Amino acid sequence: MKYDTILVLDFGGQYCHLIGRRIREHGVYSEIVAHDIKPEEIRLLKEKFNVKGLIFSGGPASVYEPNAPKPNPHILDAELPILGLCYGHQLIAQMVGGKVEPAKEREYGIAYVTINKPVGVLKGLNAKEKVWMSHGDTVFSIPADYEVLAHTENCPVAAFRHKKKPIYGLQWHPEVVHTEKGTKMLRNFIFEVCKCKANWKMEDIIEKMIEEIKTEVGEGKAIIALSGGIDSSVATALAAKAIGNRLTAVFVDHGFMRENEPEFVKNVFQKFKLNLIITDAQKRFLEKLREVTDPEKKRKIIGEEFIRVFEEIAEKTGADCLIQGTIYPDRIESGFRKFSDKIKTHHNVAGLPIKIKFKKIIEPLRDLYKDEVRRVAKMLGLPKEIVSRQPFPGPGLAVRIIGELTEEKVRIAKKADKIVREEIEKSGLEENLWQYFAVLTDTKATGVKGDARAYGYVVAVRLVESREAMTASFAKIPYEVLERISTRVTNEISEVTRVVYDVTHKPPATIEWE
Ligand code: XMP
């Protein structure tokens, strides 16, 4: 069966993938394609998909810039419904001879549009609607075979359509949640204008990803670095389904993992047909890190050593393909990783050069958002502990142990981390927290234990709420829960005399301490 499909032409806008995802949410398949796709290429795609419409995404350029991305000049004759959004809206206007000019006033953020004619994409909307705009250029007029469907104070042609053909333009972004009726607008386009049938399900994407891995790996072998986080776990499960034990999953235990993590990973993945290697490399890492206190140096050493361990194993397996759990937000320029990268060196396999030359690097999750990955994880039967895991940094507890890393400090940090996790999960607060963990500071403080003076470590508790990790707030949880954490940490870990709560937002602090 061929899916009814909407193709999204990518003009470089930060919401381009979000459009694809919003369409899929309604059970209609959507693929992102190059902005200059030719009508013949669309005809070829029709052998695989029932292409029912095109969306031109937004983009950062101005239609007047010399290198501004332009669609194929014949695309409007492809005899398919077309919806241009923001830059896409301006492009269509320019292509058909409308007047597009820099706006007198740049509109950015929430705007109220007046709907002149609630038809087609705008069917069922009120006279005034709240939308999200972000544009420098404005469409001032449109030729006579088009009609204006909406305007704002500064934008005389905020929405238009062709009088006879199903071609529409919207200056705003229906795909972002700030456009109140955005879903209705997209549904109108998909179902009313393009007449799509909702014949696609999330399960189908699983089949597609498995097929892709099979084709790419061919008769060869593949390897993946499995961290136990949701993304690499899902990629591993998919690859195991695709190529069975021609897949080697490597879990490098650098020793800074949460308590019982290697056992947990082994337990989850022994159900899958794959070749799982768990290396205990703690000694090797501690050796390299002896007397190192600088956080950036620590991160760098751990990252490099991780790659070296991984390479040694990869070489032995003879794998010619590398599979990675990279997801869509990892790739976008404005994503949290890039933002954070400026602040600290993030550790992941993609970020460091691997000396082995692989024939192929396969990233089956590259177009998915985190919550879509979670849905796939559930459908693949991965346990709840994986599906709803909090993010865990590549260098693990090492960025939560301040100062030199020693076996003693790692042991204390693991215990404290376990207590924080247990107490937060027992109180049911984890649903609202982005991350919850303990930090072993390098400060010692005086205490009294069993009537005697004690001098021990200070543990900090870090509980944050966040949506994207770009910003975060410390969580204002009940004191009773903090009290239970503090009591348990000082009772169960003899080396700790004091527990403090980190009440700093991000910014100015980062989420992790190092
Ligand atoms: P910061 O501390 O920069 O962290 O506010 C933002 C988010 O990124 C996670 N984090 C990492 N993730 N490799 C990762 O994959 C890393 O090296 C790394 N360092 C921090 C952190 O846990 C938070 O969710």
JSON list of C-alpha atoms in Angstrom, two decimals, residues 13-166:
[
{"chain": "A", "resi": 13, "resn": "GLY", "atom": "CA", "xyz": [13.96, 27.08, 8.27]},
{"chain": "A", "resi": 14, "resn": "GLN", "atom": "CA", "xyz": [14.40, 25.96, 11.85]},
{"chain": "A", "resi": 15, "resn": "TYR", "atom": "CA", "xyz": [10.82, 24.63, 11.90]},
{"chain": "A", "resi": 16, "resn": "CYS", "atom": "CA", "xyz": [11.10, 22.62, 8.69]},
{"chain": "A", "resi": 17, "resn": "HIS", "atom": "CA", "xyz": [11.24, 19.25, 10.45]},
{"chain": "A", "resi": 18, "resn": "LEU", "atom": "CA", "xyz": [8.54, 20.31, 12.82]},
{"chain": "A", "resi": 19, "resn": "ILE", "atom": "CA", "xyz": [6.18, 20.64, 9.82]},
{"chain": "A", "resi": 20, "resn": "GLY", "atom": "CA", "xyz": [6.90, 17.03, 8.83]},
{"chain": "A", "resi": 21, "resn": "ARG", "atom": "CA", "xyz": [6.34, 15.87, 12.34]},
{"chain": "A", "resi": 22, "resn": "ARG", "atom": "CA", "xyz": [3.05, 17.79, 12.72]},
{"chain": "A", "resi": 23, "resn": "ILE", "atom": "CA", "xyz": [1.73, 16.15, 9.56]},
{"chain": "A", "resi": 24, "resn": "ARG", "atom": "CA", "xyz": [2.72, 12.67, 10.72]},
{"chain": "A", "resi": 25, "resn": "GLU", "atom": "CA", "xyz": [0.86, 13.35, 13.97]},
{"chain": "A", "resi": 26, "resn": "HIS", "atom": "CA", "xyz": [-2.33, 13.30, 11.90]},
{"chain": "A", "resi": 27, "resn": "GLY", "atom": "CA", "xyz": [-1.58, 9.91, 10.39]},
{"chain": "A", "resi": 28, "resn": "VAL", "atom": "CA", "xyz": [-0.36, 11.28, 7.07]},
{"chain": "A", "resi": 29, "resn": "TYR", "atom": "CA", "xyz": [3.15, 10.45, 5.96]},
{"chain": "A", "resi": 30, "resn": "SER", "atom": "CA", "xyz": [5.56, 13.29, 5.31]},
{"chain": "A", "resi": 31, "resn": "GLU", "atom": "CA", "xyz": [9.09, 13.48, 3.98]},
{"chain": "A", "resi": 32, "resn": "ILE", "atom": "CA", "xyz": [11.52, 16.39, 3.92]},
{"chain": "A", "resi": 33, "resn": "VAL", "atom": "CA", "xyz": [13.02, 16.88, 0.46]},
{"chain": "A", "resi": 34, "resn": "ALA", "atom": "CA", "xyz": [15.56, 19.25, -1.10]},
{"chain": "A", "resi": 35, "resn": "HIS", "atom": "CA", "xyz": [14.21, 22.73, -1.79]},
{"chain": "A", "resi": 36, "resn": "ASP", "atom": "CA", "xyz": [15.04, 22.50, -5.51]},
{"chain": "A", "resi": 37, "resn": "ILE", "atom": "CA", "xyz": [13.46, 19.10, -6.15]},
{"chain": "A", "resi": 38, "resn": "LYS", "atom": "CA", "xyz": [12.49, 18.77, -9.82]},
{"chain": "A", "resi": 39, "resn": "PRO", "atom": "CA", "xyz": [8.98, 17.83, -11.01]},
{"chain": "A", "resi": 40, "resn": "GLU", "atom": "CA", "xyz": [10.51, 14.65, -12.58]},
{"chain": "A", "resi": 41, "resn": "GLU", "atom": "CA", "xyz": [11.93, 13.68, -9.19]},
{"chain": "A", "resi": 42, "resn": "ILE", "atom": "CA", "xyz": [8.50, 14.10, -7.66]},
{"chain": "A", "resi": 43, "resn": "ARG", "atom": "CA", "xyz": [7.08, 11.86, -10.38]},
{"chain": "A", "resi": 44, "resn": "LEU", "atom": "CA", "xyz": [9.67, 9.21, -9.44]},
{"chain": "A", "resi": 45, "resn": "LEU", "atom": "CA", "xyz": [8.75, 9.51, -5.76]},
{"chain": "A", "resi": 46, "resn": "LYS", "atom": "CA", "xyz": [5.16, 8.85, -6.74]},
{"chain": "A", "resi": 47, "resn": "GLU", "atom": "CA", "xyz": [6.16, 5.25, -7.48]},
{"chain": "A", "resi": 48, "resn": "LYS", "atom": "CA", "xyz": [6.76, 4.83, -3.75]},
{"chain": "A", "resi": 49, "resn": "PHE", "atom": "CA", "xyz": [4.34, 7.31, -2.22]},
{"chain": "A", "resi": 50, "resn": "ASN", "atom": "CA", "xyz": [1.00, 8.75, -3.07]},
{"chain": "A", "resi": 51, "resn": "VAL", "atom": "CA", "xyz": [2.28, 12.35, -3.17]},
{"chain": "A", "resi": 52, "resn": "LYS", "atom": "CA", "xyz": [-0.74, 14.57, -2.49]},
{"chain": "A", "resi": 53, "resn": "GLY", "atom": "CA", "xyz": [0.75, 17.98, -1.76]},
{"chain": "A", "resi": 54, "resn": "LEU", "atom": "CA", "xyz": [3.83, 20.13, -1.24]},
{"chain": "A", "resi": 55, "resn": "ILE", "atom": "CA", "xyz": [4.73, 22.51, 1.56]},
{"chain": "A", "resi": 56, "resn": "PHE", "atom": "CA", "xyz": [7.43, 25.14, 1.09]},
{"chain": "A", "resi": 57, "resn": "SER", "atom": "CA", "xyz": [9.06, 25.61, 4.50]},
{"chain": "A", "resi": 58, "resn": "GLY", "atom": "CA", "xyz": [10.26, 28.86, 5.99]},
{"chain": "A", "resi": 59, "resn": "GLY", "atom": "CA", "xyz": [13.90, 29.86, 5.82]},
{"chain": "A", "resi": 60, "resn": "PRO", "atom": "CA", "xyz": [16.31, 32.46, 7.10]},
{"chain": "A", "resi": 61, "resn": "ALA", "atom": "CA", "xyz": [17.06, 34.08, 3.72]},
{"chain": "A", "resi": 62, "resn": "SER", "atom": "CA", "xyz": [15.43, 37.03, 2.03]},
{"chain": "A", "resi": 63, "resn": "VAL", "atom": "CA", "xyz": [14.05, 36.23, -1.43]},
{"chain": "A", "resi": 64, "resn": "TYR", "atom": "CA", "xyz": [16.30, 39.03, -2.73]},
{"chain": "A", "resi": 65, "resn": "GLU", "atom": "CA", "xyz": [19.59, 37.67, -1.45]},
{"chain": "A", "resi": 66, "resn": "PRO", "atom": "CA", "xyz": [21.85, 36.53, -4.32]},
{"chain": "A", "resi": 67, "resn": "ASN", "atom": "CA", "xyz": [22.18, 32.99, -2.96]},
{"chain": "A", "resi": 68, "resn": "ALA", "atom": "CA", "xyz": [18.67, 32.68, -1.59]},
{"chain": "A", "resi": 69, "resn": "PRO", "atom": "CA", "xyz": [17.42, 29.10, -2.05]},
{"chain": "A", "resi": 70, "resn": "LYS", "atom": "CA", "xyz": [14.84, 28.96, -4.84]},
{"chain": "A", "resi": 71, "resn": "PRO", "atom": "CA", "xyz": [12.55, 26.14, -5.91]},
{"chain": "A", "resi": 72, "resn": "ASN", "atom": "CA", "xyz": [12.60, 24.64, -9.39]},
{"chain": "A", "resi": 73, "resn": "PRO", "atom": "CA", "xyz": [10.89, 27.21, -11.66]},
{"chain": "A", "resi": 74, "resn": "HIS", "atom": "CA", "xyz": [8.39, 24.57, -12.90]},
{"chain": "A", "resi": 75, "resn": "ILE", "atom": "CA", "xyz": [7.34, 23.42, -9.47]},
{"chain": "A", "resi": 76, "resn": "LEU", "atom": "CA", "xyz": [4.10, 25.43, -9.52]},
{"chain": "A", "resi": 77, "resn": "ASP", "atom": "CA", "xyz": [3.05, 23.43, -12.57]},
{"chain": "A", "resi": 78, "resn": "ALA", "atom": "CA", "xyz": [3.49, 20.09, -10.79]},
{"chain": "A", "resi": 79, "resn": "GLU", "atom": "CA", "xyz": [-0.32, 19.92, -10.55]},
{"chain": "A", "resi": 80, "resn": "LEU", "atom": "CA", "xyz": [-0.18, 19.36, -6.82]},
{"chain": "A", "resi": 81, "resn": "PRO", "atom": "CA", "xyz": [-1.64, 21.47, -4.03]},
{"chain": "A", "resi": 82, "resn": "ILE", "atom": "CA", "xyz": [1.04, 23.77, -2.58]},
{"chain": "A", "resi": 83, "resn": "LEU", "atom": "CA", "xyz": [1.26, 25.60, 0.73]},
{"chain": "A", "resi": 84, "resn": "GLY", "atom": "CA", "xyz": [4.01, 28.16, 1.26]},
{"chain": "A", "resi": 85, "resn": "LEU", "atom": "CA", "xyz": [4.87, 29.11, 4.84]},
{"chain": "A", "resi": 86, "resn": "CYS", "atom": "CA", "xyz": [6.68, 32.34, 5.74]},
{"chain": "A", "resi": 87, "resn": "TYR", "atom": "CA", "xyz": [9.69, 32.39, 3.35]},
{"chain": "A", "resi": 88, "resn": "GLY", "atom": "CA", "xyz": [7.78, 29.83, 1.26]},
{"chain": "A", "resi": 89, "resn": "HIS", "atom": "CA", "xyz": [4.83, 32.25, 1.12]},
{"chain": "A", "resi": 90, "resn": "GLN", "atom": "CA", "xyz": [7.12, 35.07, -0.05]},
{"chain": "A", "resi": 91, "resn": "LEU", "atom": "CA", "xyz": [8.73, 32.80, -2.65]},
{"chain": "A", "resi": 92, "resn": "ILE", "atom": "CA", "xyz": [5.42, 31.87, -4.26]},
{"chain": "A", "resi": 93, "resn": "ALA", "atom": "CA", "xyz": [4.39, 35.54, -4.29]},
{"chain": "A", "resi": 94, "resn": "GLN", "atom": "CA", "xyz": [7.66, 36.48, -5.95]},
{"chain": "A", "resi": 95, "resn": "MET", "atom": "CA", "xyz": [7.47, 33.63, -8.49]},
{"chain": "A", "resi": 96, "resn": "VAL", "atom": "CA", "xyz": [3.99, 34.63, -9.68]},
{"chain": "A", "resi": 97, "resn": "GLY", "atom": "CA", "xyz": [4.84, 38.32, -9.96]},
{"chain": "A", "resi": 98, "resn": "GLY", "atom": "CA", "xyz": [3.66, 39.69, -6.60]},
{"chain": "A", "resi": 99, "resn": "LYS", "atom": "CA", "xyz": [5.39, 42.53, -4.78]},
{"chain": "A", "resi": 100, "resn": "VAL", "atom": "CA", "xyz": [7.68, 41.35, -1.96]},
{"chain": "A", "resi": 101, "resn": "GLU", "atom": "CA", "xyz": [9.73, 43.95, -0.10]},
{"chain": "A", "resi": 102, "resn": "PRO", "atom": "CA", "xyz": [11.53, 44.40, 3.17]},
{"chain": "A", "resi": 103, "resn": "ALA", "atom": "CA", "xyz": [8.95, 45.17, 5.85]},
{"chain": "A", "resi": 104, "resn": "LYS", "atom": "CA", "xyz": [8.77, 48.66, 7.32]},
{"chain": "A", "resi": 105, "resn": "GLU", "atom": "CA", "xyz": [8.44, 46.96, 10.66]},
{"chain": "A", "resi": 106, "resn": "ARG", "atom": "CA", "xyz": [9.82, 43.55, 11.21]},
{"chain": "A", "resi": 107, "resn": "GLU", "atom": "CA", "xyz": [7.17, 41.32, 12.76]},
{"chain": "A", "resi": 108, "resn": "TYR", "atom": "CA", "xyz": [8.42, 38.83, 15.27]},
{"chain": "A", "resi": 109, "resn": "GLY", "atom": "CA", "xyz": [6.40, 36.79, 17.74]},
{"chain": "A", "resi": 110, "resn": "ILE", "atom": "CA", "xyz": [2.70, 36.75, 18.40]},
{"chain": "A", "resi": 111, "resn": "ALA", "atom": "CA", "xyz": [0.57, 38.69, 15.89]},
{"chain": "A", "resi": 112, "resn": "TYR", "atom": "CA", "xyz": [-3.16, 39.00, 15.33]},
{"chain": "A", "resi": 113, "resn": "VAL", "atom": "CA", "xyz": [-4.29, 38.49, 11.75]},
{"chain": "A", "resi": 114, "resn": "THR", "atom": "CA", "xyz": [-7.59, 39.54, 10.31]},
{"chain": "A", "resi": 115, "resn": "ILE", "atom": "CA", "xyz": [-9.05, 36.76, 8.21]},
{"chain": "A", "resi": 116, "resn": "ASN", "atom": "CA", "xyz": [-10.75, 38.32, 5.19]},
{"chain": "A", "resi": 117, "resn": "LYS", "atom": "CA", "xyz": [-12.04, 35.04, 3.80]},
{"chain": "A", "resi": 118, "resn": "PRO", "atom": "CA", "xyz": [-12.18, 31.83, 5.89]},
{"chain": "A", "resi": 119, "resn": "VAL", "atom": "CA", "xyz": [-11.82, 29.35, 3.05]},
{"chain": "A", "resi": 120, "resn": "GLY", "atom": "CA", "xyz": [-9.50, 26.47, 2.10]},
{"chain": "A", "resi": 121, "resn": "VAL", "atom": "CA", "xyz": [-6.59, 26.34, 4.54]},
{"chain": "A", "resi": 122, "resn": "LEU", "atom": "CA", "xyz": [-8.33, 28.99, 6.66]},
{"chain": "A", "resi": 123, "resn": "LYS", "atom": "CA", "xyz": [-11.74, 27.28, 6.72]},
{"chain": "A", "resi": 124, "resn": "GLY", "atom": "CA", "xyz": [-13.58, 27.53, 10.04]},
{"chain": "A", "resi": 125, "resn": "LEU", "atom": "CA", "xyz": [-11.37, 30.29, 11.48]},
{"chain": "A", "resi": 126, "resn": "ASN", "atom": "CA", "xyz": [-12.59, 33.42, 13.27]},
{"chain": "A", "resi": 127, "resn": "ALA", "atom": "CA", "xyz": [-12.26, 36.98, 12.01]},
{"chain": "A", "resi": 128, "resn": "LYS", "atom": "CA", "xyz": [-9.22, 37.51, 14.24]},
{"chain": "A", "resi": 129, "resn": "GLU", "atom": "CA", "xyz": [-6.66, 34.77, 14.93]},
{"chain": "A", "resi": 130, "resn": "LYS", "atom": "CA", "xyz": [-3.52, 34.63, 17.05]},
{"chain": "A", "resi": 131, "resn": "VAL", "atom": "CA", "xyz": [-0.52, 33.48, 15.01]},
{"chain": "A", "resi": 132, "resn": "TRP", "atom": "CA", "xyz": [3.27, 33.26, 15.25]},
{"chain": "A", "resi": 133, "resn": "MET", "atom": "CA", "xyz": [5.19, 35.42, 12.81]},
{"chain": "A", "resi": 134, "resn": "SER", "atom": "CA", "xyz": [8.87, 35.89, 12.23]},
{"chain": "A", "resi": 135, "resn": "HIS", "atom": "CA", "xyz": [9.75, 37.71, 9.04]},
{"chain": "A", "resi": 136, "resn": "GLY", "atom": "CA", "xyz": [11.71, 40.58, 7.56]},
{"chain": "A", "resi": 137, "resn": "ASP", "atom": "CA", "xyz": [10.23, 40.61, 4.04]},
{"chain": "A", "resi": 138, "resn": "THR", "atom": "CA", "xyz": [6.55, 41.22, 3.42]},
{"chain": "A", "resi": 139, "resn": "VAL", "atom": "CA", "xyz": [4.21, 40.49, 0.53]},
{"chain": "A", "resi": 140, "resn": "PHE", "atom": "CA", "xyz": [2.60, 43.82, -0.43]},
{"chain": "A", "resi": 141, "resn": "SER", "atom": "CA", "xyz": [0.55, 42.72, -3.43]},
{"chain": "A", "resi": 142, "resn": "ILE", "atom": "CA", "xyz": [-0.36, 39.62, -5.40]},
{"chain": "A", "resi": 143, "resn": "PRO", "atom": "CA", "xyz": [-1.53, 39.36, -9.06]},
{"chain": "A", "resi": 144, "resn": "ALA", "atom": "CA", "xyz": [-5.20, 39.30, -10.03]},
{"chain": "A", "resi": 145, "resn": "ASP", "atom": "CA", "xyz": [-5.49, 35.51, -10.44]},
{"chain": "A", "resi": 146, "resn": "TYR", "atom": "CA", "xyz": [-4.80, 35.30, -6.68]},
{"chain": "A", "resi": 147, "resn": "GLU", "atom": "CA", "xyz": [-6.89, 36.58, -3.79]},
{"chain": "A", "resi": 148, "resn": "VAL", "atom": "CA", "xyz": [-5.90, 37.89, -0.37]},
{"chain": "A", "resi": 149, "resn": "LEU", "atom": "CA", "xyz": [-7.26, 35.74, 2.46]},
{"chain": "A", "resi": 150, "resn": "ALA", "atom": "CA", "xyz": [-5.81, 37.55, 5.50]},
{"chain": "A", "resi": 151, "resn": "HIS", "atom": "CA", "xyz": [-3.88, 40.68, 6.52]},
{"chain": "A", "resi": 152, "resn": "THR", "atom": "CA", "xyz": [-2.30, 42.38, 9.52]},
{"chain": "A", "resi": 153, "resn": "GLU", "atom": "CA", "xyz": [-1.58, 46.05, 10.15]},
{"chain": "A", "resi": 154, "resn": "ASN", "atom": "CA", "xyz": [1.89, 45.78, 8.62]},
{"chain": "A", "resi": 155, "resn": "CYS", "atom": "CA", "xyz": [1.30, 42.95, 6.23]},
{"chain": "A", "resi": 156, "resn": "PRO", "atom": "CA", "xyz": [-1.37, 43.53, 3.57]},
{"chain": "A", "resi": 157, "resn": "VAL", "atom": "CA", "xyz": [-1.04, 40.00, 2.11]},
{"chain": "A", "resi": 158, "resn": "ALA", "atom": "CA", "xyz": [-0.61, 37.78, 5.15]},
{"chain": "A", "resi": 159, "resn": "ALA", "atom": "CA", "xyz": [-2.39, 34.88, 3.41]},
{"chain": "A", "resi": 160, "resn": "PHE", "atom": "CA", "xyz": [-3.39, 34.29, -0.21]},
{"chain": "A", "resi": 161, "resn": "ARG", "atom": "CA", "xyz": [-4.66, 31.63, -2.57]},
{"chain": "A", "resi": 162, "resn": "HIS", "atom": "CA", "xyz": [-4.91, 31.13, -6.30]},
{"chain": "A", "resi": 163, "resn": "LYS", "atom": "CA", "xyz": [-8.46, 31.66, -7.47]},
{"chain": "A", "resi": 164, "resn": "LYS", "atom": "CA", "xyz": [-8.60, 28.37, -9.40]},
{"chain": "A", "resi": 165, "resn": "LYS", "atom": "CA", "xyz": [-5.64, 26.21, -8.35]},
{"chain": "A", "resi": 166, "resn": "PRO", "atom": "CA", "xyz": [-4.95, 24.82, -4.86]}
]
